[in-house]
Amino acid sequence: MNQGSLLLKMELRSNPETLCVVRNTLAELAQTLGFPEAECRAVVLAVDEALTNIIRHAYQGRTEQPIEATFRRIRVARDGLEQPALEIVLEDRGVNVDREKLCGRKLEDVKPGGLGLHFMRESMDTVEFRRRWGRNQVRMVKLLQAAETAKGS
Amino acid sequence: MLKISVRHLEKTTILDVSGDIDLASSPELRKALLRELRELRTPRVVLNLNEVRYTDSSGVASLVEGLKASRDVGSRLVLFGLSSAVREVLQLSKLLRIFEIADSEEQAVAP
């Protein structure tokens, strides 16, 4: 199976203080790939929220736990065409997270919390969770189509 | 790193916030808001977000908590200086309309 071309791999710790480092790095990467500014912000938000979920739920606030982040340029079939995309995979060794806890709340409820998963789904084209070999994995994909079109015009 | 400076006007407190609001820093914002609203019962709290370039869902949660506290104690929470990034996140949460948002500090503190 073609896994795409590896752009960046990061070995992180579950420390909230590192989130800003990841955001800055990812913003640079997304910009380099040609994502428009708003799309860069969307990708950064999705990854930040996913890492926040890992720290809060999988590691239950414990710091110094491992998180692996892999960024690849891939091609995905969409509407009969192969389109370039950014694939982001985050992996942790925390507890098996109850999906219900991540399901968020109704948006019409005005109360704090429960927005992270909603932000991830709104910001990315694909968001998938799975548990395998004792690890949680979240895979997110953002199509580069808009950026490519903008560059080509 | 998040920085919050406090300015007091008559019956109004302005919180000048700078930096990113995320999992690491949102507790500080929450604490500052709840102190002004719940403990000090300040009639109007104005949040200057001019120097905030990023907020995540935990930042939105802190703002919602501040808003609820202001409603509980009968005071006002007013935001101004929203960057595109902050505005987008509030729009994404469908919560933009519930906040009182001013165009400028002058408007936010106007009688």
mmCIF file of C-alpha atoms in Angstrom:
data_model
loop_
_atom_site.group_PDB
_atom_site.id
_atom_site.type_symbol
_atom_site.label_atom_id
_atom_site.label_comp_id
_atom_site.label_asym_id
_atom_site.label_seq_id
_atom_site.Cartn_x
_atom_site.Cartn_y
_atom_site.Cartn_z
ATOM 1 C CA MET A 1 0.000 0.000 0.000
ATOM 2 C CA ASN A 2 1.290 3.458 -0.882
ATOM 3 C CA GLN A 3 1.565 5.361 2.381
ATOM 4 C CA GLY A 4 2.321 8.677 0.719
ATOM 5 C CA SER A 5 5.396 10.770 1.275
ATOM 6 C CA LEU A 6 6.448 11.478 4.829
ATOM 7 C CA LEU A 7 6.664 15.203 5.545
ATOM 8 C CA LEU A 8 7.265 15.304 9.275
ATOM 9 C CA LYS A 9 7.280 13.020 12.286
ATOM 10 C CA MET A 10 7.163 14.325 15.861
ATOM 11 C CA GLU A 11 7.570 12.485 19.145
ATOM 12 C CA LEU A 12 5.776 14.563 21.731
ATOM 13 C CA ARG A 13 4.983 14.414 25.421
ATOM 14 C CA SER A 14 1.491 14.902 26.794
ATOM 15 C CA ASN A 15 2.355 18.290 28.223
ATOM 16 C CA PRO A 16 -0.080 21.134 27.409
ATOM 17 C CA GLU A 17 2.913 23.492 27.276
ATOM 18 C CA THR A 18 4.088 21.791 24.070
ATOM 19 C CA LEU A 19 0.853 22.533 22.200
ATOM 20 C CA CYS A 20 2.036 25.955 21.055
ATOM 21 C CA VAL A 21 5.207 24.423 19.612
ATOM 22 C CA VAL A 22 3.149 21.943 17.582
ATOM 23 C CA ARG A 23 0.799 24.692 16.404
ATOM 24 C CA ASN A 24 3.666 26.876 15.184
ATOM 25 C CA THR A 25 5.376 23.985 13.401
ATOM 26 C CA LEU A 26 2.178 22.783 11.792
ATOM 27 C CA ALA A 27 1.209 26.278 10.660
ATOM 28 C CA GLU A 28 4.551 26.513 8.835
ATOM 29 C CA LEU A 29 4.082 23.081 7.280
ATOM 30 C CA ALA A 30 0.530 23.787 6.091
ATOM 31 C CA GLN A 31 1.629 27.110 4.642
ATOM 32 C CA THR A 32 4.550 25.464 2.855
ATOM 33 C CA LEU A 33 2.192 22.903 1.338
ATOM 34 C CA GLY A 34 0.137 25.744 -0.119
ATOM 35 C CA PHE A 35 -2.952 25.744 2.066
ATOM 36 C CA PRO A 36 -4.693 29.135 2.119
ATOM 37 C CA GLU A 37 -4.474 31.021 5.418
ATOM 38 C CA ALA A 38 -7.924 30.034 6.702
ATOM 39 C CA GLU A 39 -7.257 26.366 5.856
ATOM 40 C CA CYS A 40 -3.935 26.526 7.708
ATOM 41 C CA ARG A 41 -5.808 27.776 10.765
ATOM 42 C CA ALA A 42 -8.362 24.970 10.378
ATOM 43 C CA VAL A 43 -5.659 22.277 10.259
ATOM 44 C CA VAL A 44 -3.885 23.770 13.271
ATOM 45 C CA LEU A 45 -7.139 23.911 15.240
ATOM 46 C CA ALA A 46 -8.017 20.290 14.437
ATOM 47 C CA VAL A 47 -4.617 18.968 15.522
ATOM 48 C CA ASP A 48 -4.595 21.116 18.658
ATOM 49 C CA GLU A 49 -8.039 19.792 19.630
ATOM 50 C CA ALA A 50 -7.025 16.198 18.923
ATOM 51 C CA LEU A 51 -3.913 16.570 21.095
ATOM 52 C CA THR A 52 -5.994 18.210 23.814
ATOM 53 C CA ASN A 53 -8.349 15.212 23.760
ATOM 54 C CA ILE A 54 -5.401 12.835 24.060
ATOM 55 C CA ILE A 55 -3.961 14.733 27.030
ATOM 56 C CA ARG A 56 -7.301 15.124 28.803
ATOM 57 C CA HIS A 57 -8.997 11.815 28.049
ATOM 58 C CA ALA A 58 -6.455 9.167 26.982
ATOM 59 C CA TYR A 59 -3.803 10.278 29.481
ATOM 60 C CA GLN A 60 -6.256 11.858 31.933
ATOM 61 C CA GLY A 61 -4.082 14.908 32.420
ATOM 62 C CA ARG A 62 -0.823 13.010 33.045
ATOM 63 C CA THR A 63 2.122 14.764 31.455
ATOM 64 C CA GLU A 64 5.277 13.149 30.018
ATOM 65 C CA GLN A 65 3.303 10.411 28.236
ATOM 66 C CA PRO A 66 4.216 9.648 24.601
ATOM 67 C CA ILE A 67 2.333 10.951 21.592
ATOM 68 C CA GLU A 68 3.490 10.294 18.042
ATOM 69 C CA ALA A 69 2.451 12.661 15.279
ATOM 70 C CA THR A 70 3.009 11.798 11.625
ATOM 71 C CA PHE A 71 2.323 14.124 8.711
ATOM 72 C CA ARG A 72 2.234 12.777 5.157
ATOM 73 C CA ARG A 73 1.352 14.081 1.756
ATOM 74 C CA ILE A 74 -1.020 11.557 0.230
ATOM 75 C CA ARG A 75 -3.409 11.222 -2.682
ATOM 76 C CA VAL A 76 -7.041 10.374 -2.076
ATOM 77 C CA ALA A 77 -9.776 9.429 -4.486
ATOM 78 C CA ARG A 78 -12.553 11.990 -4.393
ATOM 79 C CA ASP A 79 -15.304 12.506 -6.992
ATOM 80 C CA GLY A 80 -13.522 10.136 -9.394
ATOM 81 C CA LEU A 81 -10.264 12.074 -9.190
ATOM 82 C CA GLU A 82 -7.030 11.548 -7.293
ATOM 83 C CA GLN A 83 -6.483 14.603 -5.143
ATOM 84 C CA PRO A 84 -3.463 15.600 -3.066
ATOM 85 C CA ALA A 85 -4.057 15.861 0.655
ATOM 86 C CA LEU A 86 -2.361 16.234 4.008
ATOM 87 C CA GLU A 87 -2.762 13.195 6.248
ATOM 88 C CA ILE A 88 -2.136 13.564 9.971
ATOM 89 C CA VAL A 89 -1.987 10.570 12.299
ATOM 90 C CA LEU A 90 -1.744 10.998 16.073
ATOM 91 C CA GLU A 91 -1.081 7.947 18.218
ATOM 92 C CA ASP A 92 -1.043 7.549 22.001
ATOM 93 C CA ARG A 93 -0.693 4.733 24.497
ATOM 94 C CA GLY A 94 -3.352 5.966 26.891
ATOM 95 C CA VAL A 95 -6.597 4.351 27.997
ATOM 96 C CA ASN A 96 -9.173 3.278 25.473
ATOM 97 C CA VAL A 97 -11.257 6.428 25.248
ATOM 98 C CA ASP A 98 -14.996 6.080 25.473
ATOM 99 C CA ARG A 99 -16.213 7.640 22.215
ATOM 100 C CA GLU A 100 -19.341 8.874 24.004
ATOM 101 C CA LYS A 101 -17.114 11.171 26.061
ATOM 102 C CA LEU A 102 -15.792 12.721 22.867
ATOM 103 C CA CYS A 103 -19.143 13.010 21.193
ATOM 104 C CA GLY A 104 -19.601 16.553 22.342
ATOM 105 C CA ARG A 105 -22.802 18.357 23.071
ATOM 106 C CA LYS A 106 -25.630 19.839 21.121
ATOM 107 C CA LEU A 107 -24.422 23.149 19.725
ATOM 108 C CA GLU A 108 -27.590 24.892 20.849
ATOM 109 C CA ASP A 109 -26.666 24.156 24.476
ATOM 110 C CA VAL A 110 -24.855 27.173 25.834
ATOM 111 C CA LYS A 111 -22.429 25.532 28.195
ATOM 112 C CA PRO A 112 -18.679 25.160 28.416
ATOM 113 C CA GLY A 113 -16.918 22.128 26.944
ATOM 114 C CA GLY A 114 -17.720 19.441 24.401
ATOM 115 C CA LEU A 115 -16.637 21.389 21.320
ATOM 116 C CA GLY A 116 -13.298 19.797 20.493
ATOM 117 C CA LEU A 117 -14.580 16.933 18.348
ATOM 118 C CA HIS A 118 -16.991 19.260 16.575
ATOM 119 C CA PHE A 119 -14.081 21.573 15.697
ATOM 120 C CA MET A 120 -12.043 18.643 14.376
ATOM 121 C CA ARG A 121 -14.869 17.402 12.145
ATOM 122 C CA GLU A 122 -15.674 20.874 10.841
ATOM 123 C CA SER A 123 -12.019 21.649 10.116
ATOM 124 C CA MET A 124 -10.959 18.441 8.339
ATOM 125 C CA ASP A 125 -12.313 16.375 5.444
ATOM 126 C CA THR A 126 -11.838 13.083 7.285
ATOM 127 C CA VAL A 127 -11.589 12.296 11.011
ATOM 128 C CA GLU A 128 -11.289 8.648 12.039
ATOM 129 C CA PHE A 129 -10.568 7.001 15.379
ATOM 130 C CA ARG A 130 -9.349 3.508 15.993
ATOM 131 C CA ARG A 131 -7.794 1.408 18.720
ATOM 132 C CA ARG A 132 -5.164 -1.181 17.850
ATOM 133 C CA TRP A 133 -2.250 -2.872 19.580
ATOM 134 C CA GLY A 134 -3.035 -1.039 22.797
ATOM 135 C CA ARG A 135 -2.854 2.357 21.147
ATOM 136 C CA ASN A 136 -5.403 5.011 20.233
ATOM 137 C CA GLN A 137 -5.063 6.453 16.781
ATOM 138 C CA VAL A 138 -6.752 9.458 15.253
ATOM 139 C CA ARG A 139 -6.326 9.984 11.531
ATOM 140 C CA MET A 140 -7.284 13.252 9.897
ATOM 141 C CA VAL A 141 -7.124 14.249 6.254
ATOM 142 C CA LYS A 142 -7.352 17.689 4.671
ATOM 143 C CA LEU A 143 -7.606 17.947 0.894
ATOM 144 C CA LEU A 144 -5.167 20.238 -0.833
ATOM 145 C CA GLN A 145 -7.518 20.774 -3.734
ATOM 146 C CA ALA A 146 -8.452 24.352 -2.908
ATOM 147 C CA ALA A 147 -4.822 25.286 -2.409
ATOM 148 C CA GLU A 148 -3.737 23.621 -5.670
ATOM 149 C CA THR A 149 -6.506 25.361 -7.591
ATOM 150 C CA ALA A 150 -5.539 28.711 -6.108
ATOM 151 C CA LYS A 151 -1.891 28.160 -7.036
ATOM 152 C CA GLY A 152 -2.804 27.098 -10.557
ATOM 153 C CA SER A 153 -5.019 30.093 -11.255
ATOM 154 C CA MET B 1 2.276 32.232 27.099
ATOM 155 C CA LEU B 2 -0.862 34.115 28.090
ATOM 156 C CA LYS B 3 -0.694 37.524 29.726
ATOM 157 C CA ILE B 4 -3.625 39.247 31.344
ATOM 158 C CA SER B 5 -3.413 42.843 32.565
ATOM 159 C CA VAL B 6 -6.220 44.480 34.470
ATOM 160 C CA ARG B 7 -7.409 48.077 34.119
ATOM 161 C CA HIS B 8 -10.116 49.529 36.308
ATOM 162 C CA LEU B 9 -12.473 52.247 35.155
ATOM 163 C CA GLU B 10 -15.569 53.348 36.967
ATOM 164 C CA LYS B 11 -17.775 50.237 37.352
ATOM 165 C CA THR B 12 -15.891 48.593 34.507
ATOM 166 C CA THR B 13 -12.846 46.367 34.465
ATOM 167 C CA ILE B 14 -10.907 45.823 31.267
ATOM 168 C CA LEU B 15 -8.872 42.651 30.915
ATOM 169 C CA ASP B 16 -6.168 43.055 28.267
ATOM 170 C CA VAL B 17 -5.335 39.552 27.100
ATOM 171 C CA SER B 18 -2.346 38.645 24.946
ATOM 172 C CA GLY B 19 -1.037 35.318 23.707
ATOM 173 C CA ASP B 20 -2.661 32.037 22.728
ATOM 174 C CA ILE B 21 -5.589 30.585 24.651
ATOM 175 C CA ASP B 22 -5.316 26.804 24.818
ATOM 176 C CA LEU B 23 -5.398 23.879 27.234
ATOM 177 C CA ALA B 24 -2.325 25.227 29.029
ATOM 178 C CA SER B 25 -3.470 28.813 29.401
ATOM 179 C CA SER B 26 -7.288 28.818 29.445
ATOM 180 C CA PRO B 27 -7.471 28.120 33.237
ATOM 181 C CA GLU B 28 -5.759 31.491 33.745
ATOM 182 C CA LEU B 29 -8.368 33.287 31.652
ATOM 183 C CA ARG B 30 -11.184 31.447 33.409
ATOM 184 C CA LYS B 31 -9.762 32.373 36.800
ATOM 185 C CA ALA B 32 -9.416 36.059 35.891
ATOM 186 C CA LEU B 33 -12.951 36.227 34.496
ATOM 187 C CA LEU B 34 -14.567 34.454 37.431
ATOM 188 C CA ARG B 35 -12.659 36.587 39.919
ATOM 189 C CA GLU B 36 -13.982 39.783 38.363
ATOM 190 C CA LEU B 37 -17.502 38.485 37.905
ATOM 191 C CA ARG B 38 -18.216 36.148 40.808
ATOM 192 C CA GLU B 39 -15.914 37.459 43.529
ATOM 193 C CA LEU B 40 -15.703 41.189 42.817
ATOM 194 C CA ARG B 41 -19.129 41.468 41.177
ATOM 195 C CA THR B 42 -17.814 44.033 38.715
ATOM 196 C CA PRO B 43 -20.842 45.469 36.871
ATOM 197 C CA ARG B 44 -19.100 45.310 33.482
ATOM 198 C CA VAL B 45 -16.121 43.230 32.443
ATOM 199 C CA VAL B 46 -14.554 44.029 29.078
ATOM 200 C CA LEU B 47 -12.255 41.532 27.443
ATOM 201 C CA ASN B 48 -9.716 43.056 25.072
ATOM 202 C CA LEU B 49 -8.723 40.255 22.672
ATOM 203 C CA ASN B 50 -6.677 42.428 20.288
ATOM 204 C CA GLU B 51 -3.488 40.549 21.089
ATOM 205 C CA VAL B 52 -5.004 37.047 21.022
ATOM 206 C CA ARG B 53 -4.082 35.239 17.825
ATOM 207 C CA TYR B 54 -5.454 31.813 18.718
ATOM 208 C CA THR B 55 -8.087 30.161 20.855
ATOM 209 C CA ASP B 56 -9.181 26.545 21.034
ATOM 210 C CA SER B 57 -12.332 24.995 22.488
ATOM 211 C CA SER B 58 -11.031 25.356 26.040
ATOM 212 C CA GLY B 59 -10.797 29.119 25.464
ATOM 213 C CA VAL B 60 -14.364 29.162 24.173
ATOM 214 C CA ALA B 61 -15.413 27.153 27.245
ATOM 215 C CA SER B 62 -13.794 29.773 29.507
ATOM 216 C CA LEU B 63 -15.651 32.565 27.718
ATOM 217 C CA VAL B 64 -18.940 30.674 28.033
ATOM 218 C CA GLU B 65 -18.291 30.139 31.713
ATOM 219 C CA GLY B 66 -17.595 33.852 32.100
ATOM 220 C CA LEU B 67 -20.788 34.690 30.250
ATOM 221 C CA LYS B 68 -22.819 32.392 32.495
ATOM 222 C CA ALA B 69 -21.239 33.941 35.574
ATOM 223 C CA SER B 70 -22.075 37.437 34.305
ATOM 224 C CA ARG B 71 -25.692 36.410 33.802
ATOM 225 C CA ASP B 72 -25.820 34.833 37.268
ATOM 226 C CA VAL B 73 -24.621 37.998 38.995
ATOM 227 C CA GLY B 74 -26.402 40.449 36.701
ATOM 228 C CA SER B 75 -23.323 42.014 35.139
ATOM 229 C CA ARG B 76 -22.125 42.365 31.550
ATOM 230 C CA LEU B 77 -19.299 40.644 29.731
ATOM 231 C CA VAL B 78 -18.230 42.516 26.599
ATOM 232 C CA LEU B 79 -15.616 41.334 24.073
ATOM 233 C CA PHE B 80 -13.732 43.407 21.534
ATOM 234 C CA GLY B 81 -10.687 43.123 19.263
ATOM 235 C CA LEU B 82 -11.508 39.668 17.873
ATOM 236 C CA SER B 83 -8.945 38.456 15.316
ATOM 237 C CA SER B 84 -10.077 36.407 12.315
ATOM 238 C CA ALA B 85 -8.906 33.260 14.078
ATOM 239 C CA VAL B 86 -10.847 33.946 17.267
ATOM 240 C CA ARG B 87 -13.945 35.002 15.340
ATOM 241 C CA GLU B 88 -13.796 31.846 13.184
ATOM 242 C CA VAL B 89 -13.612 29.597 16.247
ATOM 243 C CA LEU B 90 -16.578 31.335 17.875
ATOM 244 C CA GLN B 91 -18.493 31.033 14.609
ATOM 245 C CA LEU B 92 -17.594 27.353 14.390
ATOM 246 C CA SER B 93 -18.976 26.843 17.890
ATOM 247 C CA LYS B 94 -22.200 28.656 16.862
ATOM 248 C CA LEU B 95 -21.734 30.781 19.969
ATOM 249 C CA LEU B 96 -20.733 34.072 18.361
ATOM 250 C CA ARG B 97 -24.249 35.471 18.625
ATOM 251 C CA ILE B 98 -24.574 34.880 22.368
ATOM 252 C CA PHE B 99 -21.690 37.212 23.234
ATOM 253 C CA GLU B 100 -21.872 40.984 23.406
ATOM 254 C CA ILE B 101 -19.174 42.060 20.943
ATOM 255 C CA ALA B 102 -18.069 45.665 20.529
ATOM 256 C CA ASP B 103 -16.157 47.124 17.585
ATOM 257 C CA SER B 104 -13.727 49.072 19.774
ATOM 258 C CA GLU B 105 -12.746 49.752 23.362
ATOM 259 C CA GLU B 106 -14.632 53.047 23.219
ATOM 260 C CA GLN B 107 -17.805 51.225 22.266
ATOM 261 C CA ALA B 108 -17.199 48.488 24.843
ATOM 262 C CA VAL B 109 -16.925 50.942 27.741
ATOM 263 C CA ALA B 110 -19.531 53.435 26.493
ATOM 264 C CA PRO B 111 -22.274 54.176 29.041
#
